[in-house]
Short mmCIF file of C-alpha atoms in Angstrom, two decimals:
data_model
loop_
_atom_site.label_atom_id
_atom_site.label_comp_id
_atom_site.label_asym_id
_atom_site.label_seq_id
_atom_site.Cartn_x
_atom_site.Cartn_y
_atom_site.Cartn_z
CA GLY A 293 206.98 -12.29 -112.83
CA GLY A 294 204.15 -10.87 -114.94
CA ASP A 295 202.48 -14.26 -115.41
CA PHE A 296 202.82 -15.31 -111.78
CA ARG A 297 199.79 -13.51 -110.44
CA PRO A 298 197.19 -14.95 -112.86
CA ARG A 299 198.48 -18.48 -112.33
CA ALA A 300 198.51 -18.05 -108.57
CA VAL A 301 194.96 -16.69 -108.62
CA ALA A 302 193.79 -19.62 -110.74
CA ALA A 303 195.41 -22.17 -108.42
CA TRP A 304 193.95 -20.47 -105.37
CA ALA A 305 190.48 -20.39 -106.92
CA ARG A 306 190.67 -24.06 -107.75
CA SER A 307 191.72 -24.98 -104.21
CA LYS A 308 188.89 -22.92 -102.73
CA LEU A 309 186.39 -24.57 -105.06
CA ARG A 310 187.58 -28.03 -104.02
CA ALA A 311 187.21 -27.09 -100.36
CA VAL A 312 183.65 -25.85 -100.91
CA ARG A 313 182.77 -28.97 -102.87
CA CYS A 314 184.21 -31.25 -100.18
CA ARG A 315 182.10 -29.58 -97.51
CA ALA A 316 178.98 -29.65 -99.68
CA LEU A 317 179.33 -33.34 -100.47
CA CYS A 318 180.55 -34.39 -97.00
CA TRP A 319 183.79 -35.60 -98.52
CA PRO A 320 185.75 -37.88 -96.17
CA PRO A 321 188.49 -35.75 -94.59
CA ALA A 322 191.02 -38.55 -94.39
CA GLY A 323 191.69 -41.94 -95.90
CA ARG A 324 191.24 -43.11 -99.46
CA GLN A 325 189.79 -40.51 -101.80
CA GLU A 326 186.76 -41.62 -103.81
CA ASP A 327 185.44 -40.11 -106.97
CA GLU A 328 182.10 -38.32 -107.02
CA GLU A 329 180.27 -41.21 -108.70
CA ASP A 330 181.19 -43.67 -105.94
CA LEU A 331 180.37 -41.13 -103.26
CA SER A 332 176.99 -40.30 -104.77
CA TYR A 333 176.26 -44.03 -105.05
CA ARG A 334 176.98 -44.43 -101.35
CA PHE A 335 174.74 -41.50 -100.49
CA ALA A 336 171.96 -42.88 -102.70
CA THR A 337 172.24 -46.31 -101.04
CA ARG A 338 171.96 -44.68 -97.62
CA GLU A 339 169.06 -42.48 -98.68
CA ILE A 340 167.10 -45.35 -100.23
CA GLN A 341 167.21 -47.15 -96.88
CA HIS A 342 165.37 -44.25 -95.24
CA VAL A 343 162.90 -44.21 -98.13
CA CYS A 344 162.26 -47.93 -97.56
CA VAL A 345 161.56 -47.22 -93.88
CA GLU A 346 158.85 -44.74 -94.85
CA ARG A 347 157.40 -47.26 -97.29
CA ALA A 348 157.39 -49.87 -94.54
CA ARG A 349 155.23 -47.60 -92.40
CA VAL A 350 152.79 -47.23 -95.28
CA ALA A 351 152.86 -51.01 -95.80
CA MET A 352 151.92 -51.53 -92.16
CA LYS A 353 148.80 -49.41 -92.63
CA ILE A 354 147.90 -51.34 -95.79
CA ILE A 355 148.32 -54.64 -93.95
CA GLN A 356 146.13 -53.40 -91.10
CA CYS A 357 143.35 -52.60 -93.57
CA ALA A 358 143.80 -55.94 -95.33
CA VAL A 359 143.69 -57.87 -92.05
CA SER A 360 140.54 -56.04 -91.02
CA CYS A 361 138.85 -56.89 -94.32
CA ARG A 362 140.08 -60.48 -94.15
CA THR A 363 138.81 -60.97 -90.59
CA ALA A 364 135.44 -59.44 -91.42
CA ALA A 365 135.10 -61.68 -94.49
CA ILE A 366 135.91 -64.82 -92.48
CA LEU A 367 133.42 -63.96 -89.76
CA VAL A 368 130.67 -63.20 -92.25
CA VAL A 369 131.26 -66.41 -94.21
CA ARG A 370 131.49 -68.55 -91.09
CA PHE A 371 128.40 -67.16 -89.39
CA VAL A 372 126.26 -67.02 -92.53
CA ALA A 373 127.24 -70.42 -93.91
CA CYS A 374 127.40 -72.13 -90.52
CA GLN A 375 124.75 -74.82 -90.01
CA PRO A 376 122.84 -74.93 -86.72
CA GLY A 377 124.77 -76.90 -84.14
CA SER A 378 128.09 -76.82 -86.07
CA LYS A 379 131.26 -75.07 -84.95
CA VAL A 380 131.98 -71.63 -86.26
CA VAL A 381 135.76 -72.11 -86.03
CA ASP A 382 137.49 -75.48 -86.18
CA GLU A 383 140.04 -76.15 -83.45
CA GLY A 384 142.56 -77.27 -86.03
CA TYR A 385 142.66 -73.80 -87.57
CA LEU A 386 142.30 -71.80 -84.36
CA VAL A 387 146.05 -71.14 -84.20
CA GLY A 388 146.00 -69.73 -87.71
CA TYR A 389 143.14 -67.37 -86.88
CA LEU A 390 144.86 -66.19 -83.71
CA MET A 391 148.08 -65.54 -85.63
CA GLN A 392 146.06 -63.54 -88.12
CA LEU A 393 144.42 -61.44 -85.41
CA LEU A 394 147.82 -60.76 -83.80
CA VAL A 395 148.99 -59.09 -87.01
CA TYR A 396 146.95 -55.96 -86.32
CA PRO A 397 148.53 -54.98 -82.96
CA THR A 398 151.96 -56.07 -84.20
CA THR A 399 151.84 -53.88 -87.31
CA PHE A 400 150.48 -51.02 -85.20
CA VAL A 401 153.45 -51.24 -82.82
CA ILE A 402 155.93 -51.39 -85.71
CA TRP A 403 154.27 -48.44 -87.42
CA LYS A 404 153.99 -46.36 -84.23
CA TRP A 405 157.45 -46.83 -82.68
CA PRO A 406 160.30 -45.46 -84.83
CA ARG A 407 162.92 -47.43 -82.91
CA VAL A 408 161.36 -50.72 -83.95
CA LEU A 409 161.32 -49.83 -87.64
CA ASN A 410 164.69 -48.58 -88.90
CA PRO A 411 167.12 -49.43 -91.73
CA ASP A 412 168.83 -52.08 -89.59
CA THR A 413 165.63 -54.03 -88.90
CA LEU A 414 163.98 -53.88 -92.34
CA ASP A 415 165.23 -57.28 -93.53
CA LEU A 416 164.36 -58.93 -90.21
CA ILE A 417 160.81 -57.55 -90.28
CA PHE A 418 160.43 -58.64 -93.90
CA CYS A 419 161.51 -62.23 -93.15
CA VAL A 420 159.36 -62.50 -90.01
CA ALA A 421 156.35 -61.16 -91.93
CA HIS A 422 156.66 -63.87 -94.56
CA LEU A 423 157.18 -66.58 -91.96
CA TRP A 424 154.04 -65.27 -90.32
CA MET A 425 152.15 -66.00 -93.52
CA VAL A 426 152.66 -69.76 -93.15
CA PRO A 427 149.89 -70.22 -90.54
CA PHE A 428 147.59 -68.10 -92.70
CA GLN A 429 147.60 -70.74 -95.38
CA LEU A 430 146.25 -73.29 -92.89
CA THR A 431 143.11 -71.24 -92.23
CA ALA A 432 141.63 -72.19 -95.61
CA THR A 433 139.24 -75.14 -95.30
CA THR A 434 137.38 -74.77 -98.62
CA PRO A 435 138.44 -74.01 -102.20
CA GLN A 436 136.80 -70.59 -101.92
CA GLU A 437 138.81 -69.76 -98.81
CA PHE A 438 141.95 -71.08 -100.49
CA ALA A 439 141.43 -68.55 -103.29
CA LEU A 440 140.67 -65.78 -100.76
CA VAL A 441 143.84 -66.57 -98.83
CA GLY A 442 145.77 -66.44 -102.12
CA ARG A 443 144.45 -62.94 -102.85
CA PHE A 444 145.33 -61.80 -99.33
CA THR A 445 148.79 -63.37 -99.64
CA GLY A 446 149.42 -61.46 -102.86
CA ILE A 447 148.53 -58.15 -101.20
CA TRP A 448 150.74 -59.06 -98.25
CA CYS A 449 153.75 -59.96 -100.40
CA LEU A 450 153.43 -56.86 -102.59
CA ALA A 451 153.09 -54.54 -99.60
CA PHE A 452 156.16 -55.93 -97.87
CA ALA A 453 158.22 -56.21 -101.07
CA ALA A 454 157.83 -52.44 -101.49
CA PHE A 455 160.34 -51.79 -98.69
CA CYS A 456 162.80 -54.66 -99.17
CA ASN A 457 165.35 -53.70 -101.83
CA LYS A 458 167.28 -56.99 -101.77
CA LEU A 459 166.27 -59.14 -104.72
CA ALA A 460 167.51 -62.43 -103.25
CA VAL A 461 165.55 -61.95 -100.02
CA VAL A 462 162.33 -61.09 -101.87
CA LEU A 463 162.70 -64.07 -104.21
CA PHE A 464 163.43 -66.52 -101.39
CA ALA A 465 160.49 -65.29 -99.29
CA ASN A 466 158.04 -65.55 -102.19
CA LEU A 467 159.30 -69.02 -103.08
CA LEU A 468 158.69 -70.04 -99.47
CA ILE A 469 155.09 -68.83 -99.66
CA THR A 470 154.63 -70.61 -103.00
CA LEU A 471 155.90 -73.94 -101.62
CA CYS A 472 153.68 -73.55 -98.57
CA ARG A 473 150.57 -72.97 -100.67
CA MET A 474 151.38 -75.89 -102.94
CA SER A 475 151.81 -78.12 -99.89
CA VAL A 476 148.39 -77.07 -98.60
CA TYR A 477 146.90 -77.72 -102.02
CA ALA A 478 148.48 -81.16 -102.37
CA ASN A 479 147.35 -82.30 -98.92
CA THR A 480 143.83 -80.92 -98.88
CA TYR A 481 142.30 -79.77 -102.16
CA SER A 482 143.71 -81.97 -104.92
CA ALA A 483 140.34 -83.60 -105.49
CA ASP A 484 138.34 -80.37 -105.69
CA LEU A 485 140.54 -77.89 -107.54
CA ALA A 486 142.00 -77.83 -111.03
CA LEU A 487 145.00 -79.81 -112.22
CA PRO A 488 148.12 -79.47 -110.07
CA SER A 489 150.08 -78.11 -113.04
CA ASP A 490 147.65 -75.18 -113.40
CA ILE A 491 147.89 -74.29 -109.73
CA LEU A 492 151.67 -74.68 -109.75
CA MET A 493 152.11 -72.44 -112.79
CA GLY A 494 149.78 -69.83 -111.33
CA GLU A 495 151.66 -69.72 -108.03
CA LEU A 496 155.05 -69.61 -109.74
CA MET A 497 153.92 -66.82 -112.05
CA SER A 498 152.67 -64.83 -109.06
CA CYS A 499 156.03 -65.34 -107.33
CA VAL A 500 157.98 -64.21 -110.39
CA MET A 501 155.73 -61.22 -111.05
CA ILE A 502 155.92 -59.96 -107.45
CA THR A 503 159.70 -60.32 -107.42
CA ALA A 504 160.12 -58.65 -110.82
CA LEU A 505 157.81 -55.76 -109.93
CA ALA A 506 159.61 -55.20 -106.62
CA HIS A 507 163.01 -55.26 -108.33
CA ARG A 508 161.93 -52.82 -111.02
CA PHE A 509 160.27 -50.56 -108.48
CA HIS A 510 163.39 -50.38 -106.31
CA SER A 511 165.64 -49.88 -109.35
CA MET A 512 163.60 -46.90 -110.51
CA SER A 513 163.52 -45.49 -106.99
CA PHE A 514 167.29 -45.80 -106.66
CA GLU A 515 167.83 -44.08 -110.02
CA LEU A 516 165.60 -41.18 -108.97
CA VAL A 517 167.37 -40.79 -105.62
CA HIS A 518 170.78 -41.05 -107.28
CA ARG A 519 169.85 -38.45 -109.89
CA LYS A 520 168.51 -36.14 -107.18
CA ILE A 521 171.79 -36.36 -105.25
CA LEU A 522 173.85 -35.70 -108.38
CA ASP A 523 171.69 -32.72 -109.36
CA HIS A 524 172.00 -31.28 -105.88
CA ALA A 525 175.78 -31.71 -105.96
CA VAL A 526 176.02 -30.06 -109.39
CA ARG A 527 173.92 -27.11 -108.24
CA GLN A 528 176.09 -26.65 -105.18
CA GLU A 529 179.29 -26.90 -107.21
CA SER A 530 178.13 -24.43 -109.84
CA GLY A 531 176.80 -22.09 -107.16
CA ALA A 532 180.09 -22.23 -105.27
CA MET A 533 182.09 -21.54 -108.44
CA THR A 534 179.81 -18.66 -109.42
CA ARG A 535 180.00 -17.15 -105.95
CA LEU A 536 183.78 -17.52 -105.87
CA LEU A 537 184.21 -15.82 -109.23
CA ASP A 538 181.76 -13.11 -108.22
CA LEU A 539 183.92 -12.32 -105.20
CA MET A 540 187.11 -12.25 -107.28
CA THR A 541 185.88 -10.45 -110.41
CA ASP A 542 183.51 -7.67 -111.41
CA VAL A 543 181.29 -9.62 -113.84
CA VAL A 544 180.46 -13.33 -114.12
CA VAL A 545 178.76 -14.87 -117.16
CA GLU A 546 177.83 -18.47 -117.92
CA MET A 547 178.34 -19.83 -121.44
CA ASN A 548 177.36 -23.07 -123.14
CA ALA A 549 179.44 -25.31 -125.39
CA ASP A 550 178.95 -22.83 -128.27
CA LEU A 551 180.43 -20.05 -126.11
CA ARG A 552 177.12 -18.19 -126.05
CA ILE A 553 176.00 -16.36 -122.92
CA MET A 554 173.10 -18.25 -121.33
CA HIS A 555 171.67 -15.77 -118.80
CA PRO A 556 171.12 -12.00 -118.64
CA SER A 557 174.05 -10.05 -117.19
CA PRO A 558 173.20 -6.44 -116.31
CA LYS A 559 176.73 -5.93 -114.96
CA LEU A 560 178.31 -6.89 -118.28
CA ALA A 561 175.87 -4.66 -120.16
CA ALA A 562 176.68 -1.76 -117.84
CA MET A 563 180.42 -2.29 -118.26
CA LEU A 564 180.18 -2.33 -122.06
CA THR A 565 177.51 0.33 -122.66
CA LEU A 566 177.08 2.22 -119.36
CA GLY A 567 173.46 1.02 -119.39
CA THR A 568 171.40 -2.09 -118.72
CA SER A 569 169.26 -2.14 -121.86
CA LEU A 570 171.67 -4.38 -123.80
CA SER A 571 170.58 -8.02 -123.80
CA VAL A 572 173.65 -10.24 -123.88
CA VAL A 573 171.75 -13.54 -123.94
CA ASP A 574 172.84 -15.77 -126.87
CA MET A 575 175.67 -13.36 -127.66
CA ARG A 576 179.30 -14.44 -127.73
CA LEU A 577 181.83 -12.84 -125.43
CA ASP A 578 184.40 -12.70 -128.22
CA ASP A 579 182.02 -10.45 -130.20
CA PHE A 580 183.12 -7.67 -127.87
CA MET A 581 186.82 -8.29 -128.57
CA PRO A 582 187.98 -5.94 -131.34
CA ILE A 583 191.37 -7.62 -131.76
CA SER A 584 191.34 -10.85 -133.75
CA SER A 585 194.30 -12.31 -131.87
CA ASP A 586 192.37 -11.95 -128.61
CA GLN A 587 189.42 -13.76 -130.18
CA GLU A 588 191.64 -16.63 -131.29
CA ARG A 589 193.28 -16.94 -127.89
CA PHE A 590 189.88 -16.91 -126.16
CA HIS A 591 188.56 -19.59 -128.54
CA THR A 592 191.62 -21.75 -127.93
CA LEU A 593 191.38 -21.36 -124.17
CA ALA A 594 187.62 -21.97 -123.93
CA ASN A 595 187.55 -24.93 -126.33
CA GLY A 596 190.50 -26.48 -124.55
CA LEU A 597 188.69 -26.30 -121.22
CA LEU A 598 185.43 -27.65 -122.64
CA ARG A 599 187.07 -30.55 -124.46
CA ASP A 600 189.40 -31.57 -121.66
CA GLU A 601 188.01 -34.75 -120.09
CA SER A 602 190.07 -34.31 -116.93
CA ALA A 603 189.44 -31.78 -114.18
CA ALA A 604 191.13 -28.85 -115.87
CA LEU A 605 192.32 -25.97 -113.72
CA PRO A 606 190.81 -22.52 -114.23
CA SER A 607 192.80 -20.39 -116.65
CA VAL A 608 193.39 -16.66 -116.93
CA MET A 609 193.97 -14.56 -120.04
CA HIS A 610 194.49 -10.87 -120.67
CA THR A 611 192.33 -9.35 -123.41
CA THR A 612 190.79 -6.15 -124.69
CA LEU A 613 187.04 -5.48 -124.80
CA ARG A 614 185.17 -2.77 -126.68
CA GLY A 615 183.65 -0.45 -124.07
CA PRO A 616 181.36 2.58 -124.15
CA HIS A 617 181.85 4.98 -127.06
CA ASN A 618 184.28 2.53 -128.74
CA SER A 619 186.72 2.79 -125.86
CA LEU A 620 189.09 -0.09 -125.18
CA LEU A 621 188.93 -1.87 -121.82
CA GLN A 622 191.92 -3.87 -120.63
CA VAL A 623 190.57 -6.83 -118.64
CA GLU A 624 191.66 -10.20 -117.30
CA ILE A 625 189.24 -13.07 -117.84
CA LEU A 626 189.25 -16.04 -115.44
CA CYS A 627 187.65 -19.09 -117.09
CA ALA A 628 186.50 -22.26 -115.31
CA ILE A 629 184.33 -25.20 -116.32
CA PHE A 630 181.69 -27.15 -114.40
CA PRO A 631 179.17 -29.83 -115.39
CA GLY A 632 175.58 -28.77 -115.93
CA ILE A 633 172.54 -30.62 -114.61
CA ASP A 634 171.94 -32.06 -118.09
CA GLY A 635 175.50 -33.45 -118.16
CA ALA A 636 176.85 -30.89 -120.64
CA LYS A 637 179.82 -28.75 -119.68
CA ARG A 638 179.40 -25.08 -118.90
CA LEU A 639 182.00 -22.32 -119.01
CA LEU A 640 182.10 -19.61 -116.40
CA ALA A 641 183.99 -16.44 -117.27
CA GLY A 642 184.70 -13.72 -114.74
#
């Protein structure tokens, strides 16, 4: 009968904490229960999709600027280098130029209308954008323009790879562009440019570098988003536990793995000394226990909670603290653990 109340309070506190954590993390109310790591991974995957949408909007603006520069460069080269009586634009490459000019209004529409650009259409837009690059390769009629198109293609591929987080799709699209450029080289410029092996190696290296950079960029982004979600969940869990203990007890202190108090506690100082001048930071709670058996029981309880790899239930113990003027205070301490942001376990005592 005497031990029933502390155990009941501990069980009730644990159930309340789980309820708060479920609401904070949007835990599924029914069905198969998932651990926090799987749930945070799902949230990070969903969040990175929205991040990719924002990057896609930025990529559209970059492509608009690149198309403007590319069009201006073509017009300047054609009009300046054009001989009197010759055609400024060959009919055979007119389709390629028109496709290039259509990129500007298309990217503007995608950037302006949120319904067009969303997580469900990212892969489709990425694939269409790379298919759109095929006619661009046909606009090069000289070795200089072939090199200029290659530079523009690299900017295009990098800008669009920034919002596609699927490695296979990025690799396939860049291989398609590489094969297209090699086909244009083999059919048109083999007599004017360097050896085919040099061009082939350069194109393949560009393909591999763009794919590797995109993969690394998305991996780092996912890790940052995942870490942000985990940190937010830990803060909410620790805040819920602290608030719950604060409602149930008079004083709440947070201790590290060495059982030292981590933050100032004016309430604890007032309870022990009837004043707030005592700094309890880096002090041990068992230093205020005059009975050695209480110190041993507190050490056993706290170390057991900190070393337990499973989700240990909060525990309650009765002890004696040294109060003002060497008086003895009979208190009950409710101890619970929670993970810190740095991954280390923390002990809350109320």
